[in-house]
Coordinates of C-alpha atoms in Angstrom, one line a residue:
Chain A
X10 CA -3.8 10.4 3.0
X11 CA -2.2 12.9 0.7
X12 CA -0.6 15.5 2.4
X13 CA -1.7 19.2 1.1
X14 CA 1.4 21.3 0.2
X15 CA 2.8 23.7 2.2
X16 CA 1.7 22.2 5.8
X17 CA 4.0 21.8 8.2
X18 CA 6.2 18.5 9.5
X19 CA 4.5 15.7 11.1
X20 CA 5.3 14.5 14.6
X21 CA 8.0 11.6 13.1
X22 CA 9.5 14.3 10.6
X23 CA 10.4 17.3 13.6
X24 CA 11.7 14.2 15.6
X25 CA 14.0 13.3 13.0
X26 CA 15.1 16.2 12.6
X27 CA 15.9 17.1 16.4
X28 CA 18.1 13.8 16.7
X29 CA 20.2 14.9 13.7
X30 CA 20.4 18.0 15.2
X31 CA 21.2 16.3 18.2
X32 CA 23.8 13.9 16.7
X33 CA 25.6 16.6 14.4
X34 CA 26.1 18.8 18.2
X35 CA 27.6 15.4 19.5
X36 CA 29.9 15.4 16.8
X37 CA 28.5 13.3 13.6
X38 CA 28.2 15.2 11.1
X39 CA 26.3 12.3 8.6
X40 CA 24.6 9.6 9.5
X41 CA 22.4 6.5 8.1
X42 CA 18.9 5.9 8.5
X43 CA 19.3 3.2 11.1
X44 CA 21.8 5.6 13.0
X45 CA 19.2 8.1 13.2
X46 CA 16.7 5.8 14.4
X47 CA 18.8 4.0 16.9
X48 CA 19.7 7.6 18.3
X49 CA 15.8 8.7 18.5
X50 CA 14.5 5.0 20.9
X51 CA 18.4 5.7 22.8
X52 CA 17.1 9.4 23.8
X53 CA 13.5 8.4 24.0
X54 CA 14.5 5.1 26.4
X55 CA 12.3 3.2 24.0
X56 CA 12.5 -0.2 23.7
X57 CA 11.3 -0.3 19.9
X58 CA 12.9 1.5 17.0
X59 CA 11.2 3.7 14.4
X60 CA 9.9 1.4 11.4
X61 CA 11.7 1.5 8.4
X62 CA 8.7 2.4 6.1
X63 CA 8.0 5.3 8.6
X64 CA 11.6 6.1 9.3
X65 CA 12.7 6.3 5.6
X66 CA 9.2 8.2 4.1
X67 CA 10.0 10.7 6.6
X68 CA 13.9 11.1 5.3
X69 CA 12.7 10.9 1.8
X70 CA 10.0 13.8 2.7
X71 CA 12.8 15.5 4.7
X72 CA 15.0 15.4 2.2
X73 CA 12.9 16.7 -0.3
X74 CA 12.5 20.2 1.6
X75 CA 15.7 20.7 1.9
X76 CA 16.3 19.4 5.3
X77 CA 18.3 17.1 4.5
X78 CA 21.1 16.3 2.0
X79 CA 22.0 12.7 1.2
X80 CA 24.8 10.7 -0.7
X81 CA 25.6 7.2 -1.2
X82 CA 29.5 6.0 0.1
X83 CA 31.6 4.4 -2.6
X84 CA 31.2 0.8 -3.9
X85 CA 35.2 0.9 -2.6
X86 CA 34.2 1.8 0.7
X87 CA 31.0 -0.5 1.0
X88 CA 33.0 -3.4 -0.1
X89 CA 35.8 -2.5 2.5
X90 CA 33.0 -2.7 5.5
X91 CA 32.3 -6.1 4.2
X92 CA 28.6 -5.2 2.4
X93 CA 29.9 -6.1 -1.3
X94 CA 28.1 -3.7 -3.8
X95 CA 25.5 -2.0 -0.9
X96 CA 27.0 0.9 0.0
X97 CA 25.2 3.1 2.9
X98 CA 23.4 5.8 2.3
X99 CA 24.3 8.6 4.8
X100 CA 22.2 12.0 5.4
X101 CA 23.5 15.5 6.5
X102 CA 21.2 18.1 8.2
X103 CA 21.1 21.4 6.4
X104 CA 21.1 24.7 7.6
X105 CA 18.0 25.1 6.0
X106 CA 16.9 21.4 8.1
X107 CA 18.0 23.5 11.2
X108 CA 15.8 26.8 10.8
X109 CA 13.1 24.2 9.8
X110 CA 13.4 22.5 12.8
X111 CA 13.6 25.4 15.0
X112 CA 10.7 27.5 13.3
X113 CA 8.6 24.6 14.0
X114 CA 9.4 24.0 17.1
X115 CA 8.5 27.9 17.9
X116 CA 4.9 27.5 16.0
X117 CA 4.0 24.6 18.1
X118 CA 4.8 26.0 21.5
X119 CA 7.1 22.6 22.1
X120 CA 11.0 22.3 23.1
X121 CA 13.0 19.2 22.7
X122 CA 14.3 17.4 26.2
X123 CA 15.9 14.2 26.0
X124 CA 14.8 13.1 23.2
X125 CA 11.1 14.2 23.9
X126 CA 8.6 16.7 22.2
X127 CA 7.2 18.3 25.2
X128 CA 5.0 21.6 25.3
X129 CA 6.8 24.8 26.7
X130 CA 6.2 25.9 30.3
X131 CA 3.8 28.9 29.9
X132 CA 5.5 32.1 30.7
X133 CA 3.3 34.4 32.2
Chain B
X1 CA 23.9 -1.2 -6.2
X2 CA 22.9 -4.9 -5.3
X3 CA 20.0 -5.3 -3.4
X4 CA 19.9 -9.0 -3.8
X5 CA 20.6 -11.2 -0.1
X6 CA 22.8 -14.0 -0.2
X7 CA 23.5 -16.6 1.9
X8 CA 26.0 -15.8 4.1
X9 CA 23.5 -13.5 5.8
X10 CA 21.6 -14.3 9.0
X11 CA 17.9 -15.7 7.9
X12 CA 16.1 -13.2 9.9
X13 CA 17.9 -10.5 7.6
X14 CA 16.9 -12.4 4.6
X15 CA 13.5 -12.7 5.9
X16 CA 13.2 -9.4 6.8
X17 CA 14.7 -8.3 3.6
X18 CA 11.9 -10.1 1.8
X19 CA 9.2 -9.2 3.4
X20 CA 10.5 -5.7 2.3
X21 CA 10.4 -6.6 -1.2
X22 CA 6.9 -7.6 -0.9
X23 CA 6.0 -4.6 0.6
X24 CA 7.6 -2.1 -1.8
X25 CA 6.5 -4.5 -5.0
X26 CA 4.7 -1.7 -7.2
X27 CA 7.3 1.1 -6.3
X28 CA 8.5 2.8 -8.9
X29 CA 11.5 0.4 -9.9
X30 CA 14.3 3.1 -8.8
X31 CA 12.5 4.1 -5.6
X32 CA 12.3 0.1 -4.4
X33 CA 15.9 -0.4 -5.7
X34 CA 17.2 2.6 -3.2
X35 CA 14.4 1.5 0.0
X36 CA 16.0 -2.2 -0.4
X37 CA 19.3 -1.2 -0.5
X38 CA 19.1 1.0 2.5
X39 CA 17.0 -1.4 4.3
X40 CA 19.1 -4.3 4.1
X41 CA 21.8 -2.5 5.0
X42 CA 19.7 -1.2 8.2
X43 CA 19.1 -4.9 9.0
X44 CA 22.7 -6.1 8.8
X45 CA 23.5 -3.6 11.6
X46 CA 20.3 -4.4 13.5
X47 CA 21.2 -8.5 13.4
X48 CA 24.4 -7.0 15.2
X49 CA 22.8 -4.5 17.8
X50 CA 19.8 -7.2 18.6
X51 CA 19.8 -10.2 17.3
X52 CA 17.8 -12.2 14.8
X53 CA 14.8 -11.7 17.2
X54 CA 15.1 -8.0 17.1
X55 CA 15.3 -8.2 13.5
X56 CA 12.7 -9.9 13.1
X57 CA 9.9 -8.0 15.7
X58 CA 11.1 -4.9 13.7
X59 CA 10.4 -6.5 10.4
X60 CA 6.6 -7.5 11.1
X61 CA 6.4 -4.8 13.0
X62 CA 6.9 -2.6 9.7
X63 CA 4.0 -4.7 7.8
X64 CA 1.3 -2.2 9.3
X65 CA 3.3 1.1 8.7
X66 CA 4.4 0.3 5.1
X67 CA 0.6 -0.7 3.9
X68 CA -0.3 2.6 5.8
X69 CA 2.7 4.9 3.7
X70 CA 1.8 3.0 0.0
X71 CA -1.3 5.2 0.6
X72 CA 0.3 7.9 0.5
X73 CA 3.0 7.5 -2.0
X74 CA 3.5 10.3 -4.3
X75 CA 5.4 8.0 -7.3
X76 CA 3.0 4.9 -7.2
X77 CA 1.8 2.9 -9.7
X78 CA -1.3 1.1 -10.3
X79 CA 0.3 -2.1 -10.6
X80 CA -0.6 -3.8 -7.8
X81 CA -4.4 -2.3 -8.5
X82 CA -4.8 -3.5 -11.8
X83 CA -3.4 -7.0 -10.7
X84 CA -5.7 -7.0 -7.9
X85 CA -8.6 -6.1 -10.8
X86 CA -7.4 -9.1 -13.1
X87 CA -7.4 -11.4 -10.3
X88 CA -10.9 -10.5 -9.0
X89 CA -11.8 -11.3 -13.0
X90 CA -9.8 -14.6 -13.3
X91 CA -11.7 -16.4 -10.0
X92 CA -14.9 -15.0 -11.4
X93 CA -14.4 -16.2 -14.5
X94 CA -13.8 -19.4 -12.5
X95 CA -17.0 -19.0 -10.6
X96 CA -18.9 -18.3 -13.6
X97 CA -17.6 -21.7 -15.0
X98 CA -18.5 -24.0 -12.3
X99 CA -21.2 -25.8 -14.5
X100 CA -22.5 -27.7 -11.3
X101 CA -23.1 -24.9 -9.3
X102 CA -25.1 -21.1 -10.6
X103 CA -28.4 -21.4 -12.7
X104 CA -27.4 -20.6 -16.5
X105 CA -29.2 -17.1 -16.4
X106 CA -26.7 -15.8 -13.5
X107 CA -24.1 -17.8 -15.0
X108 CA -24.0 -15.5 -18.6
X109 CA -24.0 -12.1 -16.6
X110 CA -20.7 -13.6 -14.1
X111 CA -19.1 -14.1 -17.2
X112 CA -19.6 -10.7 -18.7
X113 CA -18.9 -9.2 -15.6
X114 CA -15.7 -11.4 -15.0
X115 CA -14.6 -10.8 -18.3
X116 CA -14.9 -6.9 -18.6
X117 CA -13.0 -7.2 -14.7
X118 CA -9.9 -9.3 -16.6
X119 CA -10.0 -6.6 -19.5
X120 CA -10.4 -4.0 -17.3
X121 CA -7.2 -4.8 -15.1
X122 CA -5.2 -6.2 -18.4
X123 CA -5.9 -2.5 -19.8
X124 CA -4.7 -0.7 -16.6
X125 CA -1.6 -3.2 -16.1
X126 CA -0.5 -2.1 -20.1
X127 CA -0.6 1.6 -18.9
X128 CA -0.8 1.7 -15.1
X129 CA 0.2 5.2 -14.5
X130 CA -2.6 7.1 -16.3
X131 CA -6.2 6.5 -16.8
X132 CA -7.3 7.3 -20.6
X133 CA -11.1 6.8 -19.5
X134 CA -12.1 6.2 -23.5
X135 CA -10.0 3.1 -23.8
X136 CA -12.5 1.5 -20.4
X137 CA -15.6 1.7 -22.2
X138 CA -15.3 -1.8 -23.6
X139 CA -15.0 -3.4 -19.8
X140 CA -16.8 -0.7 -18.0
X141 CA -19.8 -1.4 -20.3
X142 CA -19.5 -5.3 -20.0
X143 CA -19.2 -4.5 -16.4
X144 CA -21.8 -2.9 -15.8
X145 CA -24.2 -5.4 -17.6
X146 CA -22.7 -7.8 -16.0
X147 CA -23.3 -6.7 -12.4
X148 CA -26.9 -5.5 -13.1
X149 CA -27.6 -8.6 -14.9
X150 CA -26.4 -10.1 -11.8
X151 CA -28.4 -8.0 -9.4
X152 CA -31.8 -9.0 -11.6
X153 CA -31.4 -12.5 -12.4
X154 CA -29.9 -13.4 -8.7
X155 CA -31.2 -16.7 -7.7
X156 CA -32.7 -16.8 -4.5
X157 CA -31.5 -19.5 -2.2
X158 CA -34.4 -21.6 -2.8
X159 CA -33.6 -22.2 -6.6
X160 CA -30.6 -23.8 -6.1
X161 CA -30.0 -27.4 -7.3
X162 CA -29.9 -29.0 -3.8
X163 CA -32.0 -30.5 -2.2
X164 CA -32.2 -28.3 1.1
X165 CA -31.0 -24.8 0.9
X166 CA -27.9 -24.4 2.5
X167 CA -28.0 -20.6 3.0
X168 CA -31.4 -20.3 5.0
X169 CA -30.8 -16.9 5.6
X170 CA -32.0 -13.8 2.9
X171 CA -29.0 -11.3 4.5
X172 CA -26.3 -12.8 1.8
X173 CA -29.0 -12.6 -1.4
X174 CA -29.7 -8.4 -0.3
X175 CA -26.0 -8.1 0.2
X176 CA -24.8 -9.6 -2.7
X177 CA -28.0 -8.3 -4.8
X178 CA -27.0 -4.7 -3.3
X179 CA -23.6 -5.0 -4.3
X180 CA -24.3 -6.0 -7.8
X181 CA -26.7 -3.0 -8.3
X182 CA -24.5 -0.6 -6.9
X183 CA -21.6 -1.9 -9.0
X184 CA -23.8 -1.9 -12.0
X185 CA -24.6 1.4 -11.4
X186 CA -21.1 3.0 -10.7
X187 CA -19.8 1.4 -14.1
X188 CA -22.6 2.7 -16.0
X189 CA -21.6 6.2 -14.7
X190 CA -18.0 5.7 -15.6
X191 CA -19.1 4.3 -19.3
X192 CA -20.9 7.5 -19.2
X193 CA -18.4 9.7 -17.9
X194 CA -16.0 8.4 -20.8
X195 CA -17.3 10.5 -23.4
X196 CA -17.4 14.0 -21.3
X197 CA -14.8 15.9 -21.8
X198 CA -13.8 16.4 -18.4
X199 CA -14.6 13.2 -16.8
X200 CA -13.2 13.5 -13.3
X201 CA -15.9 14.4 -10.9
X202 CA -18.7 11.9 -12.2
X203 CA -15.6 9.4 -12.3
X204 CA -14.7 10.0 -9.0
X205 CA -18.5 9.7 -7.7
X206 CA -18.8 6.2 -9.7
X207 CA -15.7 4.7 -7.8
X208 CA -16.8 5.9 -4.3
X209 CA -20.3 3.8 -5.2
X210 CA -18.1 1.1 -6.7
X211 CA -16.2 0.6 -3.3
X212 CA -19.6 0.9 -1.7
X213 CA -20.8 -2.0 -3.8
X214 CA -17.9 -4.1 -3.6
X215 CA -17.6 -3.9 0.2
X216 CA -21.2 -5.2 0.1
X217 CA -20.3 -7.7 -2.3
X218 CA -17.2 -8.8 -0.6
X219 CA -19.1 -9.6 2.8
X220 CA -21.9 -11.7 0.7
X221 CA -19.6 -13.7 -1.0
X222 CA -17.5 -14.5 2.2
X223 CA -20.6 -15.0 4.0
X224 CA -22.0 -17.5 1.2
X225 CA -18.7 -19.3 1.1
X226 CA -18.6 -20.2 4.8
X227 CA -22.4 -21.0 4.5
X228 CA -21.6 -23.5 1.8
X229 CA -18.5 -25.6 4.3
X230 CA -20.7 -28.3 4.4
X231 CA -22.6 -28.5 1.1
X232 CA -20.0 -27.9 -1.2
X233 CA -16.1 -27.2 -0.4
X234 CA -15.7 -25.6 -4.5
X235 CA -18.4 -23.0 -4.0
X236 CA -16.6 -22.5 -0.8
X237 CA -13.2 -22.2 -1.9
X238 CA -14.7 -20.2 -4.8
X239 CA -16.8 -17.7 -3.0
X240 CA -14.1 -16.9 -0.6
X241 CA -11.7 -16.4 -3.0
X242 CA -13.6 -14.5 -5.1
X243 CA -14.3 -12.3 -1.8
X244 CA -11.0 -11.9 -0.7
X245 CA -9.8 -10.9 -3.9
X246 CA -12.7 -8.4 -3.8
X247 CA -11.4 -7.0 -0.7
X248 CA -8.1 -6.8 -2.1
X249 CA -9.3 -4.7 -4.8
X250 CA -11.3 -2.6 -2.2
X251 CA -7.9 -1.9 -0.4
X252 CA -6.1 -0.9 -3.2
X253 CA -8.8 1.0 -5.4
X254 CA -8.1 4.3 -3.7
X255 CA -5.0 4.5 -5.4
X256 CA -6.5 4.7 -8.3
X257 CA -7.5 8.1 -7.6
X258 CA -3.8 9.6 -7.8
X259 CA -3.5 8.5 -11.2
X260 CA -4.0 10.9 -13.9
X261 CA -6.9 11.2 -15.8
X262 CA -7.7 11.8 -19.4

């Protein structure tokens, strides 16, 4: 249930955070909570996309460690893209989202490939 | 921000939008106002990438996940808790009523115990973010004469008013009989525990035993409403009621325990 402080990301959290990663090497720099969802099922050839009560706890929790950074766009913009007075919400990875993700990634022995957690090859 | 649909957008947006809002009723008010906003948003670009069909899969598909993260939420409130509680009090109360149906002895104690449940949940709805345990003793004491009166006065199936018993089986009356001692009991502790000084642990013990005994009571009322289908559709719609409600409460009553208590 509650979540003791100080533990580490869950499962949804690290993948989140890769496909940011991911997305900010491709060239996007911020993105929306769908964005980021779409992205993870594109690299994970999954058919289903991340729900959003799982999808946005995880940015909200994200977000609160620092990972990520969010802002809302303009009421100007919003109404420009045709969604009169609901702007989007778009989220930038942090550095500190970045040493987060790798640090992780290094504890639990895993590397990210195509969009999937996998364990690293043992290295004798 | 407006997080309001309107109808220029596809219904399975506006579907899916709403079954948000259910879902997030009992956020804190500026946590819901930023989930819906994003949300809808979300599903206006779905409906473009995959349809209404798509939009909609995605939208029931969430139902599971979202009861699963209200759990967990760090900035809940008790709302839906102490609405839950009143409920559970208004169809007793209704129960309790039913003239035709309980033997008068019974009858007094559903009251009592109806009433301190509609007291109880009218005191946590005024103030649903903290517990101040002395202001309970009033419902908590009603309720817990109420359930032990229940679990000591219980009619067995044979003393009801019709002519052949219609529940010919003794598993409900230990259920429900169970259930209302254990409730009993776990009110009396939490009457108790309101004049310690530091309350927590014996109040944490007394709602562990009052989920116990409202799981129990839940099943025998369910199981005494689909006995009665053929005797009498009011105790049925009653006892069902009255059981699902309990259940409800059941489901949310853990949250209780994240509130803060005084």
């Amino acid at each position: 249930m509650r979540r003791k402080d100080g533990t580490g990301l869950v499962r949804n959290e690290l993948r989140l955070l890769l496909t940011a990663a991911d997305l900010r090497l491709a060239g996007s720099d911020h993105f929306h909570g769908y964005d980021l969802a779409r992205h993870l099922a594109a690299a994970e050839d999954a058919a289903s996309i991340m729900s959003q009560p799982t999808l946005y706890r995880a940015l909200r929790r994200l977000e609160e460690r620092g990972a990520l950074t969010s802002e809302w766009e303009s009421l100007q913009d919003a109404a420009a893209s045709g969604r009169e007075g609901r702007p989007r919400r778009y989220y930038r990875l942090t550095s500190a989202g970045t040493q987060l993700a790798q640090t992780e990634l290094q504890e639990r022995q895993l590397q990210w490939t195509h969009g999937k957690l996998i364990p690293q090859p043992n290295t004798a | 921000m407006n997080s309001q649909t309107n109808r220029n957008l596809p219904p399975s947006v506006r579907f899916a939008h709403h079954i948000n809002r259910v879902l997030s009723w009992g956020m804190q008010s500026q946590q819901r106002q930023t989930f819906l906003v994003e949300t809808l948003t979300d599903w206006e670009e779905m409906h473009r990438d995959r349809g209404s069909q798509g939009v909609t899969v995605r939208a029931l598909r969430g139902i599971p996940a979202a009861v699963w993260a209200r759990f967990d939420e760090d900035n809940i409130t008790a709302l839906p808790a102490s609405l839950a509680i009143a409920l559970v009090g208004l169809a007793a109360l209704g129960a309790g009523l039913l003239d035709s149906t309980y033997p008068v002895a019974v009858r007094r104690f559903i009251i009592l115990a109806a009433l301190g449940t509609f007291i109880l949940g009218a005191i946590l709805m005024s103030n649903p973010r903290r517990i101040v345990i002395r202001r309970y003793r009033l419902p908590t004491l009603m309720l817990a004469a109420g359930f032990l009166g229940m679990a000591t006065h219980m009619p067995e199936h044979t003393e009801w008013q019709y002519d052949t018993p219609f529940v010919d089986t003794v598993i409900a009356d230990v259920f429900m009989i169970v259930g209302f001692a254990v409730v009993g009991i776990g009110f009396s502790m939490i009457f108790a525990a309101s004049f310690l000084a530091k309350p927590r642990v014996l109040a944490m013990v007394a709602g562990i035993l009052i989920m116990m005994g409202t799981a129990s009571f839940a099943g025998g009322q369910i199981a005494w409403g689909i006995a009665a289908v053929a005797t009498d559709p009011a105790i049925t719609a009653t006892s069902i009621g009255v059981g699902l409600a309990s259940l409800s409460f059941l489901h949310v009553l853990p949250r209780l325990r994240h509130l803060e208590l005084t």
